[in-house]
Coordinates of N, CA and C in Angstrom, one line a residue:
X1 N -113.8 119.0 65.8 CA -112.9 119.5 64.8 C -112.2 120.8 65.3
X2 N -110.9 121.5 65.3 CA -110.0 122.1 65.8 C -110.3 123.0 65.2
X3 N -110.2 124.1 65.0 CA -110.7 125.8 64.4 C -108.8 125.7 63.8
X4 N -108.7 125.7 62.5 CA -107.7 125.7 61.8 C -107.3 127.0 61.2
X5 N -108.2 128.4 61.5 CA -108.0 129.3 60.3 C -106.7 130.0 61.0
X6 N -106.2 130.7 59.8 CA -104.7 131.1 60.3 C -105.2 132.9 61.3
X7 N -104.0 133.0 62.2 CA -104.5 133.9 62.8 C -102.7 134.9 62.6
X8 N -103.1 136.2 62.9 CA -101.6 137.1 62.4 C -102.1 138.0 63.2
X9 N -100.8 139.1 63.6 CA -101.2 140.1 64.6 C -100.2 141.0 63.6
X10 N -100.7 142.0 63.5 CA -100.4 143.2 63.1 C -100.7 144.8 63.5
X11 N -100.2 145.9 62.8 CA -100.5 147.0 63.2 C -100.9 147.9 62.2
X12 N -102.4 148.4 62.7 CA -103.5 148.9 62.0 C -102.9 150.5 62.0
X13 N -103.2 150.7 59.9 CA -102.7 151.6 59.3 C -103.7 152.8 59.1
X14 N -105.1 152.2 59.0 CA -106.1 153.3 58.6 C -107.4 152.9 59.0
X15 N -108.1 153.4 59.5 CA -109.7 153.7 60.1 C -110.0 154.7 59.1
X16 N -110.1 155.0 58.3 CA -111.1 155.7 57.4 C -111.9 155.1 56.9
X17 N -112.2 153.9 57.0 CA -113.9 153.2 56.3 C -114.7 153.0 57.6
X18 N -115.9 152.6 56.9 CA -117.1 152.5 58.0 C -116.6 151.0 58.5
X19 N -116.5 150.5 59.2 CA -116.2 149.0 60.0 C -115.6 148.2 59.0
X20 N -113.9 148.7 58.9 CA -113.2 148.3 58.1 C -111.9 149.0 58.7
X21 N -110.8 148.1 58.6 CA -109.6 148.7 59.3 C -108.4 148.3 58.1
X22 N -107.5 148.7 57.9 CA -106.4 148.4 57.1 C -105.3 147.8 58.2
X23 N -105.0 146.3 58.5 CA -103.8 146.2 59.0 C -102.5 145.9 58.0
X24 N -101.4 146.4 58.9 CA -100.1 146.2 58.1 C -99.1 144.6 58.9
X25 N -99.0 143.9 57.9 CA -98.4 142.9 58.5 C -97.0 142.4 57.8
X26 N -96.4 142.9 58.9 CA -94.8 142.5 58.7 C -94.0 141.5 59.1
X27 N -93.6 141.1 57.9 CA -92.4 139.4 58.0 C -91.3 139.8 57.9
X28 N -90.6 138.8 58.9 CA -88.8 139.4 58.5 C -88.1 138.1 58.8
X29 N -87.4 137.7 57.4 CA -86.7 136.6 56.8 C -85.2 136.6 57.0
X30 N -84.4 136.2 56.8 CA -83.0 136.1 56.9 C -82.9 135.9 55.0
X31 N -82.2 136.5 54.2 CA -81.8 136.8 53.0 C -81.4 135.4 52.5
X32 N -81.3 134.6 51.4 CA -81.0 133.4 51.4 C -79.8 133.0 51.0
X33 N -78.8 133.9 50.4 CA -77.4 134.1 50.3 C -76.7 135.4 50.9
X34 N -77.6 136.1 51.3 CA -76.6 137.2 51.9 C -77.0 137.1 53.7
X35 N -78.2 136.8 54.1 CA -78.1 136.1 55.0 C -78.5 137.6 56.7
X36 N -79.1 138.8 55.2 CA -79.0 139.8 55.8 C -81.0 139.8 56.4
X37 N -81.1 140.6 57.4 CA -82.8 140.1 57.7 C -83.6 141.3 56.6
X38 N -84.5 140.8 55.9 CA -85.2 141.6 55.0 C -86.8 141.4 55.6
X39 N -86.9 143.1 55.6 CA -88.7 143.0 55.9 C -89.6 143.3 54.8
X40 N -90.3 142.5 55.2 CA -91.9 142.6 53.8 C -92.6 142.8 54.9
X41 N -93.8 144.0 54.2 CA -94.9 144.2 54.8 C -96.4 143.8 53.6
X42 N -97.2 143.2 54.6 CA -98.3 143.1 53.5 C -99.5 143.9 54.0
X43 N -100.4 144.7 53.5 CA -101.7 145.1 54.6 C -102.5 144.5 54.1
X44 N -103.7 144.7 54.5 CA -104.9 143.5 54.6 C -105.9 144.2 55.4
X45 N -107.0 143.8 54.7 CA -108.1 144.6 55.1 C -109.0 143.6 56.2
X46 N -109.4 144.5 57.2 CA -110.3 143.6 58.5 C -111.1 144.2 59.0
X47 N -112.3 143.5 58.9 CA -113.5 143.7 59.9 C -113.8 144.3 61.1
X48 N -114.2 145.1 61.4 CA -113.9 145.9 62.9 C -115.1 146.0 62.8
X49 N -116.1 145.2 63.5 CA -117.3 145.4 64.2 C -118.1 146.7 65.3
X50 N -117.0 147.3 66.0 CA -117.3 148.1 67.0 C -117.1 149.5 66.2
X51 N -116.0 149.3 65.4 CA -115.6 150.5 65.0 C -115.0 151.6 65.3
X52 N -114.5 150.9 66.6 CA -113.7 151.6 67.8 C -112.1 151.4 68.0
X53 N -111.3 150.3 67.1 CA -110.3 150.3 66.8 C -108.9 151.6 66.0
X54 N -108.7 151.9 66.8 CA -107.7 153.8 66.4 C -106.1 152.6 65.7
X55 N -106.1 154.4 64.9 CA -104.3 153.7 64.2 C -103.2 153.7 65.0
X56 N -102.4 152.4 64.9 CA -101.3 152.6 65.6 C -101.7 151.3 66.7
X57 N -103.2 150.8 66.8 CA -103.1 149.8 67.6 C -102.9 148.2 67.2
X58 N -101.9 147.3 68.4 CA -101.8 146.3 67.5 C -103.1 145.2 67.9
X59 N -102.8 144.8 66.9 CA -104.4 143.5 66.5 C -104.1 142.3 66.3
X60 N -105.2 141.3 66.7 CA -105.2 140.1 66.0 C -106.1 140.0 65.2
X61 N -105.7 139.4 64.0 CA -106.8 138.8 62.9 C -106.6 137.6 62.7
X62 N -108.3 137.0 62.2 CA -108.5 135.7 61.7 C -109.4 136.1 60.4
X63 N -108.8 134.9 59.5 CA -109.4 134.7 58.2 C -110.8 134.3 58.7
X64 N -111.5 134.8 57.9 CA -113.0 134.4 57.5 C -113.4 134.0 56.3
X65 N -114.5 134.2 55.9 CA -115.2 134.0 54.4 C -115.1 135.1 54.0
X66 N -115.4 135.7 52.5 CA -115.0 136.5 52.1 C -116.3 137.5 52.4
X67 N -116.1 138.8 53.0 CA -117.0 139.8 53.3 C -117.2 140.9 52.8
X68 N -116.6 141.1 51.5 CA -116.9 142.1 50.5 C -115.2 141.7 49.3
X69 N -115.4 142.5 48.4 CA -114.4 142.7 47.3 C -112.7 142.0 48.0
X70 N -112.5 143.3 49.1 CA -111.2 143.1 49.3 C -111.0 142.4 50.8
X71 N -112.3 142.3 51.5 CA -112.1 141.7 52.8 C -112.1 140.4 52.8
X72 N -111.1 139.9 53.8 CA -111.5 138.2 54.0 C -111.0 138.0 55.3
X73 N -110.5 138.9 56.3 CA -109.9 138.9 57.6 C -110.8 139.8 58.4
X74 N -111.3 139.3 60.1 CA -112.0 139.6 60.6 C -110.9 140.2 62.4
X75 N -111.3 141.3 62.9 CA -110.6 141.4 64.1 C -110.7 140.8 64.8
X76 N -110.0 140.4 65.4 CA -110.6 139.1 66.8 C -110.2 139.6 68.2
X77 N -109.4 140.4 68.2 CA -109.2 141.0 69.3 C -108.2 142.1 69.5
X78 N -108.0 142.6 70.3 CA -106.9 144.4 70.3 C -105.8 143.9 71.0
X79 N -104.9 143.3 70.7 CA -103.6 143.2 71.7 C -102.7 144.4 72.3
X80 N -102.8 145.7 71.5 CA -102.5 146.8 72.8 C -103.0 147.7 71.9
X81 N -103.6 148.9 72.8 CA -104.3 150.2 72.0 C -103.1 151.3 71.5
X82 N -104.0 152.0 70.8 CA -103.1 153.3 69.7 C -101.8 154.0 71.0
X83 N -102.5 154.2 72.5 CA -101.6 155.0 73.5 C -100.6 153.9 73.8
X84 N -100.1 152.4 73.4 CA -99.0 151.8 73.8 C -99.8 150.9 75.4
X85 N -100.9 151.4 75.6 CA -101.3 150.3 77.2 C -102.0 149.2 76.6
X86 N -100.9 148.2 77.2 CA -101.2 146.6 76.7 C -103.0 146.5 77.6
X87 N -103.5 145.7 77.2 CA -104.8 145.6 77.6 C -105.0 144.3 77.9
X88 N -104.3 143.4 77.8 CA -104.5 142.0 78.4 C -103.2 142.1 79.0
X89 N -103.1 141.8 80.5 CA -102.1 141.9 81.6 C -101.5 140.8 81.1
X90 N -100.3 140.8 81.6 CA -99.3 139.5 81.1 C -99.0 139.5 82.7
X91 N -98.3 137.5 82.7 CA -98.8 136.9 84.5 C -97.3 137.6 85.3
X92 N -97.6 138.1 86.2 CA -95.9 138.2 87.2 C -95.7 139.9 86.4
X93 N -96.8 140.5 86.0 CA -95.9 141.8 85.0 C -95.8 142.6 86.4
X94 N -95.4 143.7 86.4 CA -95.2 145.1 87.9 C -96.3 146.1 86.7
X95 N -97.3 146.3 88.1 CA -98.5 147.3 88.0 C -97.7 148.6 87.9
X96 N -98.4 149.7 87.5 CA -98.4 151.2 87.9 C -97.8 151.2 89.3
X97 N -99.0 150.3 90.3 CA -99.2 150.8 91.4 C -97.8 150.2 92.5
X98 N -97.6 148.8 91.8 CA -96.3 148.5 92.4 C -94.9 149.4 91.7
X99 N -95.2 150.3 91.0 CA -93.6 151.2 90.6 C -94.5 152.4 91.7
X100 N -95.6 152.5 91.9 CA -95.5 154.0 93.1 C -95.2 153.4 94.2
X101 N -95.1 152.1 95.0 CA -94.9 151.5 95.7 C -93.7 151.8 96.4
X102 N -93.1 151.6 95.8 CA -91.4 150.9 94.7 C -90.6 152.4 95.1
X103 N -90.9 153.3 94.2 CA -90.4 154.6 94.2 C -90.5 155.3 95.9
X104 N -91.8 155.2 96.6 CA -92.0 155.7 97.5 C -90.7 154.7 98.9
X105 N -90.9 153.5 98.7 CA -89.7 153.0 99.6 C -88.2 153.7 99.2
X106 N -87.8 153.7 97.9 CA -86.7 154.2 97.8 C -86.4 155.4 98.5
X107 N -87.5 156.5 98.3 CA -87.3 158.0 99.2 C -87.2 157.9 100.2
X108 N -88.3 156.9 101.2 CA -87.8 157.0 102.4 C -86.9 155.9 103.3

């Protein structure tokens, strides 16, 4: 059987609870008569196990069962940290080390 639960990536608003993160997740629609893009944001509360997740980083969440009052979404992974460095390489991207590469042929 296929693992069906919905999964959403958003960006985490608050770390102030003990292993508990506030994500903010943002939709953007095309207006249905004016045809203009409108954004809705919803946040939602998620499970941070490590408790090592900082604000400002983006995330994946997956629904779970319900884990207290307002929880029902769990972190499933950090798609890029609070400083902006993606953490999972993307295939064919250019390293650091190939822009010092890069830079240093140009000078000489």
């Amino acid at each position: 059987m296929a693992n069906t639960r919905r999964r959403l990536v958003g960006r985490v608003v608050s770390d102030k609870m003990d292993k508990t993160v506030v994500v903010a997740i943002e939709r953007r629609k095309a207006h249905r008569v004016y045809k203009k893009v409108v954004r809705s944001t919803k946040k939602v509360m998620a499970h941070d196990e490590s408790n090592a997740i900082e604000v400002g980083s983006v995330v994946q969440i997956v629904e779970s069962m319900p884990l207290s009052k307002n929880k029902r979404w769990v972190v499933e992974k950090v798609l890029e940290s609070a400083a902006g460095r993606v953490l999972t390489p993307v295939a064919g991207a250019i390293t650091e080390d190939d822009d010092a590469d890069a830079a240093e042929e140009v000078e000489s």
